[in-house]
Amino acid sequence: MNNHHTSNLYIAAVLLTQTVVSAQSSHPRLWITAQGVPRLRALSVDKAPSPLGFIPADAFGAIQRQAESYLNEKDVTYTVNMPGMSSGPAKRWSYTLSDEAPPRHDDYSHYPPWTGMSREIEQRIIHLAFIALVTQERPYFEKARQMALHLCKWSGVWTDPSYGNTGACLDTSHLSNAVALFYDWCYDQLSPDERALIRKALAEKAVDGLRKAIPAYGAVGWPNGFAVLTSALGTCAVALRGEDDRSEQWLSESLKFTKEFCDNQGKDGGCMEGPGYGTYGADTLAKLLCVLETAGIRHSLLDHPFFVTLPKYSISLLCPNDKQQTGFGDCWFSQPFPLCMTLLARRGDREAAWYLHQIGAVQCRNIEEFLTIAMKPEAFTAPKRPEWNPSRAFVDVGYTSLRDGFSTQAAFMAFKCGPPEQIVGHNHYDHNSFQINFNGTWIATDPGYAAYFDPPDNKYG
């Protein structure tokens, strides 16, 4: 059987195994179901230590305090100094969230202020909506609704008109994810007119552009953007299942694009854009997989070789001393793929669970961990250190690690020479770069981001 035929069969299997375990019109269904809400509320006040050592009520309290800080904000204002090109002067850009869309910046069209702005808005809406869902306290809902309805009343689509794109960009994904989760988690408190307004906005201000942009960007040249946009398309589709006749088509497209992302990563493991941007893409897709799980939509995506090889990649390239993975290209020191590895651990992968313990990602530090770990802590209580040799080469992406097993005292070296043929964004000119850690100190590192908007300095970096 040839590879093309195999790929077609895989896509068909993914699409044909979709099932719905409850009525499509029921809410919530994204990350949590109505059946799971009582347990979520019980955990939010549970003072007994979990099997992983954290106290659920304390973890929830930290999330609620963050939401309270957003609740007490008089305005939501985002300000950034947009850097000039080639050492040109910076320019201040500022926007306060309202029914009016942000101002244009055509004279600084090289810089995307909407990306940071959309993340700030997303964080606020999701925190407020989550606390509203759990506590049923009206002020959190009111503040989240105010913000979401502002977005829905913007005159244009949810993407920066000055930056220039094919209908959607990273900003579209963050804003649509926030509005979709708010719509799902706070559905019962919304009026029919508000629900209709949000559905219309998700379709016209997000989905229409996402469907144009994703295939235009492609999974090869800009993998993380392709993945982030794909996740948003799928999340919108699931949020509107049973309420928009087009949602099934959107969902099918998002599943196809998700597989396309996976197909274009390292055949023997790893992300083409390195651990930093690779995590941005892969872990954002993992959010979609969480959505599919709670919505009862079956799929085979976690059986894809990309996910199957991810524990070996993540563990091999993790410095055994400081538990950080090296950064190359536009990347940085990080502890990558926590949500992807959480999903694998929940499926019974004990090596993935071991990795999460190594990087401290089982303490319910955020909403994602509360919904995936606090709700099922038993999946993480029996981690298993790998028995294989962690000195490994991932030829397709061009990364390798040299280390003395799992000794925390020995030297660790990471080396990059690739990808050997594929040109990938955020994986630039630093072939043959190496990084060395010894005795708790990084004695050779990669500069990562360096003067991104100054071409000579950026090339040097």
PDB file of N, CA, C and O in Angstrom, residues 73 75-83 92-97 102-103 111-121 124 160:
ATOM      1  N   GLU A  73     -10.077  45.497  37.128  1.00  0.00           N
ATOM      2  CA  GLU A  73      -9.547  46.463  36.176  1.00  0.00           C
ATOM      3  C   GLU A  73     -10.658  47.409  35.706  1.00  0.00           C
ATOM      4  O   GLU A  73     -11.734  46.957  35.304  1.00  0.00           O
ATOM      5  N   ASP A  75     -10.374  49.430  33.016  1.00  0.00           N
ATOM      6  CA  ASP A  75     -10.347  49.277  31.570  1.00  0.00           C
ATOM      7  C   ASP A  75      -9.356  48.189  31.205  1.00  0.00           C
ATOM      8  O   ASP A  75      -8.445  47.874  31.978  1.00  0.00           O
ATOM      9  N   VAL A  76      -9.529  47.639  30.023  1.00  0.00           N
ATOM     10  CA  VAL A  76      -8.565  46.689  29.487  1.00  0.00           C
ATOM     11  C   VAL A  76      -7.790  47.419  28.395  1.00  0.00           C
ATOM     12  O   VAL A  76      -8.303  47.657  27.303  1.00  0.00           O
ATOM     13  N   THR A  77      -6.577  47.819  28.721  1.00  0.00           N
ATOM     14  CA  THR A  77      -5.757  48.602  27.804  1.00  0.00           C
ATOM     15  C   THR A  77      -4.471  47.857  27.493  1.00  0.00           C
ATOM     16  O   THR A  77      -3.818  47.331  28.405  1.00  0.00           O
ATOM     17  N   TYR A  78      -4.131  47.821  26.228  1.00  0.00           N
ATOM     18  CA  TYR A  78      -2.884  47.188  25.798  1.00  0.00           C
ATOM     19  C   TYR A  78      -2.018  48.238  25.111  1.00  0.00           C
ATOM     20  O   TYR A  78      -2.473  48.938  24.203  1.00  0.00           O
ATOM     21  N   THR A  79      -0.775  48.357  25.564  1.00  0.00           N
ATOM     22  CA  THR A  79       0.154  49.341  25.008  1.00  0.00           C
ATOM     23  C   THR A  79       1.470  48.657  24.684  1.00  0.00           C
ATOM     24  O   THR A  79       1.963  47.831  25.463  1.00  0.00           O
ATOM     25  N   VAL A  80       2.045  48.994  23.526  1.00  0.00           N
ATOM     26  CA  VAL A  80       3.323  48.416  23.131  1.00  0.00           C
ATOM     27  C   VAL A  80       4.108  49.452  22.340  1.00  0.00           C
ATOM     28  O   VAL A  80       3.528  50.269  21.620  1.00  0.00           O
ATOM     29  N   ASN A  81       5.425  49.435  22.494  1.00  0.00           N
ATOM     30  CA  ASN A  81       6.306  50.240  21.658  1.00  0.00           C
ATOM     31  C   ASN A  81       6.718  49.394  20.461  1.00  0.00           C
ATOM     32  O   ASN A  81       7.538  48.470  20.597  1.00  0.00           O
ATOM     33  N   MET A  82       6.147  49.685  19.309  1.00  0.00           N
ATOM     34  CA  MET A  82       6.437  48.907  18.109  1.00  0.00           C
ATOM     35  C   MET A  82       7.845  49.257  17.624  1.00  0.00           C
ATOM     36  O   MET A  82       8.142  50.423  17.363  1.00  0.00           O
ATOM     37  N   PRO A  83       8.742  48.269  17.528  1.00  0.00           N
ATOM     38  CA  PRO A  83      10.110  48.569  17.089  1.00  0.00           C
ATOM     39  C   PRO A  83      10.145  48.982  15.629  1.00  0.00           C
ATOM     40  O   PRO A  83       9.352  48.489  14.806  1.00  0.00           O
ATOM     41  N   ARG A  92       4.785  54.166  19.732  1.00  0.00           N
ATOM     42  CA  ARG A  92       3.841  53.687  20.738  1.00  0.00           C
ATOM     43  C   ARG A  92       2.488  53.405  20.086  1.00  0.00           C
ATOM     44  O   ARG A  92       1.974  54.205  19.308  1.00  0.00           O
ATOM     45  N   TRP A  93       1.925  52.249  20.436  1.00  0.00           N
ATOM     46  CA  TRP A  93       0.583  51.862  19.969  1.00  0.00           C
ATOM     47  C   TRP A  93      -0.228  51.462  21.187  1.00  0.00           C
ATOM     48  O   TRP A  93       0.259  50.700  22.038  1.00  0.00           O
ATOM     49  N   SER A  94      -1.440  51.966  21.305  1.00  0.00           N
ATOM     50  CA  SER A  94      -2.252  51.683  22.486  1.00  0.00           C
ATOM     51  C   SER A  94      -3.713  51.519  22.087  1.00  0.00           C
ATOM     52  O   SER A  94      -4.195  52.166  21.136  1.00  0.00           O
ATOM     53  N   TYR A  95      -4.394  50.638  22.818  1.00  0.00           N
ATOM     54  CA  TYR A  95      -5.816  50.406  22.554  1.00  0.00           C
ATOM     55  C   TYR A  95      -6.513  50.021  23.849  1.00  0.00           C
ATOM     56  O   TYR A  95      -6.005  49.208  24.627  1.00  0.00           O
ATOM     57  N   THR A  96      -7.673  50.611  24.076  1.00  0.00           N
ATOM     58  CA  THR A  96      -8.534  50.244  25.198  1.00  0.00           C
ATOM     59  C   THR A  96      -9.761  49.548  24.645  1.00  0.00           C
ATOM     60  O   THR A  96     -10.459  50.079  23.774  1.00  0.00           O
ATOM     61  N   LEU A  97     -10.026  48.349  25.139  1.00  0.00           N
ATOM     62  CA  LEU A  97     -11.097  47.515  24.605  1.00  0.00           C
ATOM     63  C   LEU A  97     -12.444  48.226  24.668  1.00  0.00           C
ATOM     64  O   LEU A  97     -12.845  48.745  25.713  1.00  0.00           O
ATOM     65  N   PRO A 102      -9.466  48.253  17.187  1.00  0.00           N
ATOM     66  CA  PRO A 102      -8.212  48.974  17.448  1.00  0.00           C
ATOM     67  C   PRO A 102      -7.794  49.855  16.272  1.00  0.00           C
ATOM     68  O   PRO A 102      -8.196  49.627  15.124  1.00  0.00           O
ATOM     69  N   PRO A 103      -6.960  50.857  16.548  1.00  0.00           N
ATOM     70  CA  PRO A 103      -6.510  51.753  15.474  1.00  0.00           C
ATOM     71  C   PRO A 103      -5.532  51.050  14.531  1.00  0.00           C
ATOM     72  O   PRO A 103      -4.816  50.133  14.927  1.00  0.00           O
ATOM     73  N   TYR A 111       4.984  45.253  12.113  1.00  0.00           N
ATOM     74  CA  TYR A 111       4.873  44.751  13.485  1.00  0.00           C
ATOM     75  C   TYR A 111       3.414  44.437  13.818  1.00  0.00           C
ATOM     76  O   TYR A 111       2.521  45.234  13.515  1.00  0.00           O
ATOM     77  N   PRO A 112       3.144  43.289  14.460  1.00  0.00           N
ATOM     78  CA  PRO A 112       1.766  42.886  14.760  1.00  0.00           C
ATOM     79  C   PRO A 112       1.351  43.129  16.213  1.00  0.00           C
ATOM     80  O   PRO A 112       1.389  42.202  17.040  1.00  0.00           O
ATOM     81  N   PRO A 113       0.922  44.324  16.592  1.00  0.00           N
ATOM     82  CA  PRO A 113       0.537  44.557  17.988  1.00  0.00           C
ATOM     83  C   PRO A 113      -0.696  43.757  18.400  1.00  0.00           C
ATOM     84  O   PRO A 113      -0.897  43.515  19.594  1.00  0.00           O
ATOM     85  N   TRP A 114      -1.509  43.365  17.425  1.00  0.00           N
ATOM     86  CA  TRP A 114      -2.709  42.593  17.765  1.00  0.00           C
ATOM     87  C   TRP A 114      -2.370  41.241  18.387  1.00  0.00           C
ATOM     88  O   TRP A 114      -3.185  40.678  19.117  1.00  0.00           O
ATOM     89  N   THR A 115      -1.196  40.690  18.092  1.00  0.00           N
ATOM     90  CA  THR A 115      -0.863  39.363  18.631  1.00  0.00           C
ATOM     91  C   THR A 115      -0.792  39.407  20.154  1.00  0.00           C
ATOM     92  O   THR A 115      -1.448  38.621  20.852  1.00  0.00           O
ATOM     93  N   GLY A 116      -0.002  40.336  20.698  1.00  0.00           N
ATOM     94  CA  GLY A 116       0.074  40.469  22.152  1.00  0.00           C
ATOM     95  C   GLY A 116      -1.241  40.916  22.750  1.00  0.00           C
ATOM     96  O   GLY A 116      -1.654  40.436  23.813  1.00  0.00           O
ATOM     97  N   MET A 117      -1.920  41.845  22.083  1.00  0.00           N
ATOM     98  CA  MET A 117      -3.221  42.331  22.573  1.00  0.00           C
ATOM     99  C   MET A 117      -4.227  41.192  22.665  1.00  0.00           C
ATOM    100  O   MET A 117      -4.954  41.052  23.669  1.00  0.00           O
ATOM    101  N   SER A 118      -4.284  40.358  21.640  1.00  0.00           N
ATOM    102  CA  SER A 118      -5.281  39.273  21.625  1.00  0.00           C
ATOM    103  C   SER A 118      -5.009  38.266  22.735  1.00  0.00           C
ATOM    104  O   SER A 118      -5.943  37.711  23.329  1.00  0.00           O
ATOM    105  N   ARG A 119      -3.733  38.025  23.045  1.00  0.00           N
ATOM    106  CA  ARG A 119      -3.409  37.111  24.145  1.00  0.00           C
ATOM    107  C   ARG A 119      -3.854  37.676  25.482  1.00  0.00           C
ATOM    108  O   ARG A 119      -4.358  36.935  26.345  1.00  0.00           O
ATOM    109  N   GLU A 120      -3.651  38.969  25.673  1.00  0.00           N
ATOM    110  CA  GLU A 120      -4.083  39.607  26.917  1.00  0.00           C
ATOM    111  C   GLU A 120      -5.608  39.523  27.072  1.00  0.00           C
ATOM    112  O   GLU A 120      -6.125  39.242  28.161  1.00  0.00           O
ATOM    113  N   ILE A 121      -6.326  39.776  25.995  1.00  0.00           N
ATOM    114  CA  ILE A 121      -7.790  39.690  26.042  1.00  0.00           C
ATOM    115  C   ILE A 121      -8.224  38.259  26.286  1.00  0.00           C
ATOM    116  O   ILE A 121      -9.130  37.982  27.097  1.00  0.00           O
ATOM    117  N   ARG A 124      -7.882  37.163  29.943  1.00  0.00           N
ATOM    118  CA  ARG A 124      -8.894  37.756  30.804  1.00  0.00           C
ATOM    119  C   ARG A 124     -10.244  37.089  30.640  1.00  0.00           C
ATOM    120  O   ARG A 124     -10.905  36.717  31.626  1.00  0.00           O
ATOM    121  N   ASP A 160      -5.551  41.857  12.414  1.00  0.00           N
ATOM    122  CA  ASP A 160      -4.944  43.168  12.234  1.00  0.00           C
ATOM    123  C   ASP A 160      -4.981  43.593  10.765  1.00  0.00           C
ATOM    124  O   ASP A 160      -4.311  42.979   9.926  1.00  0.00           O
TER     125      ASP A 160
END
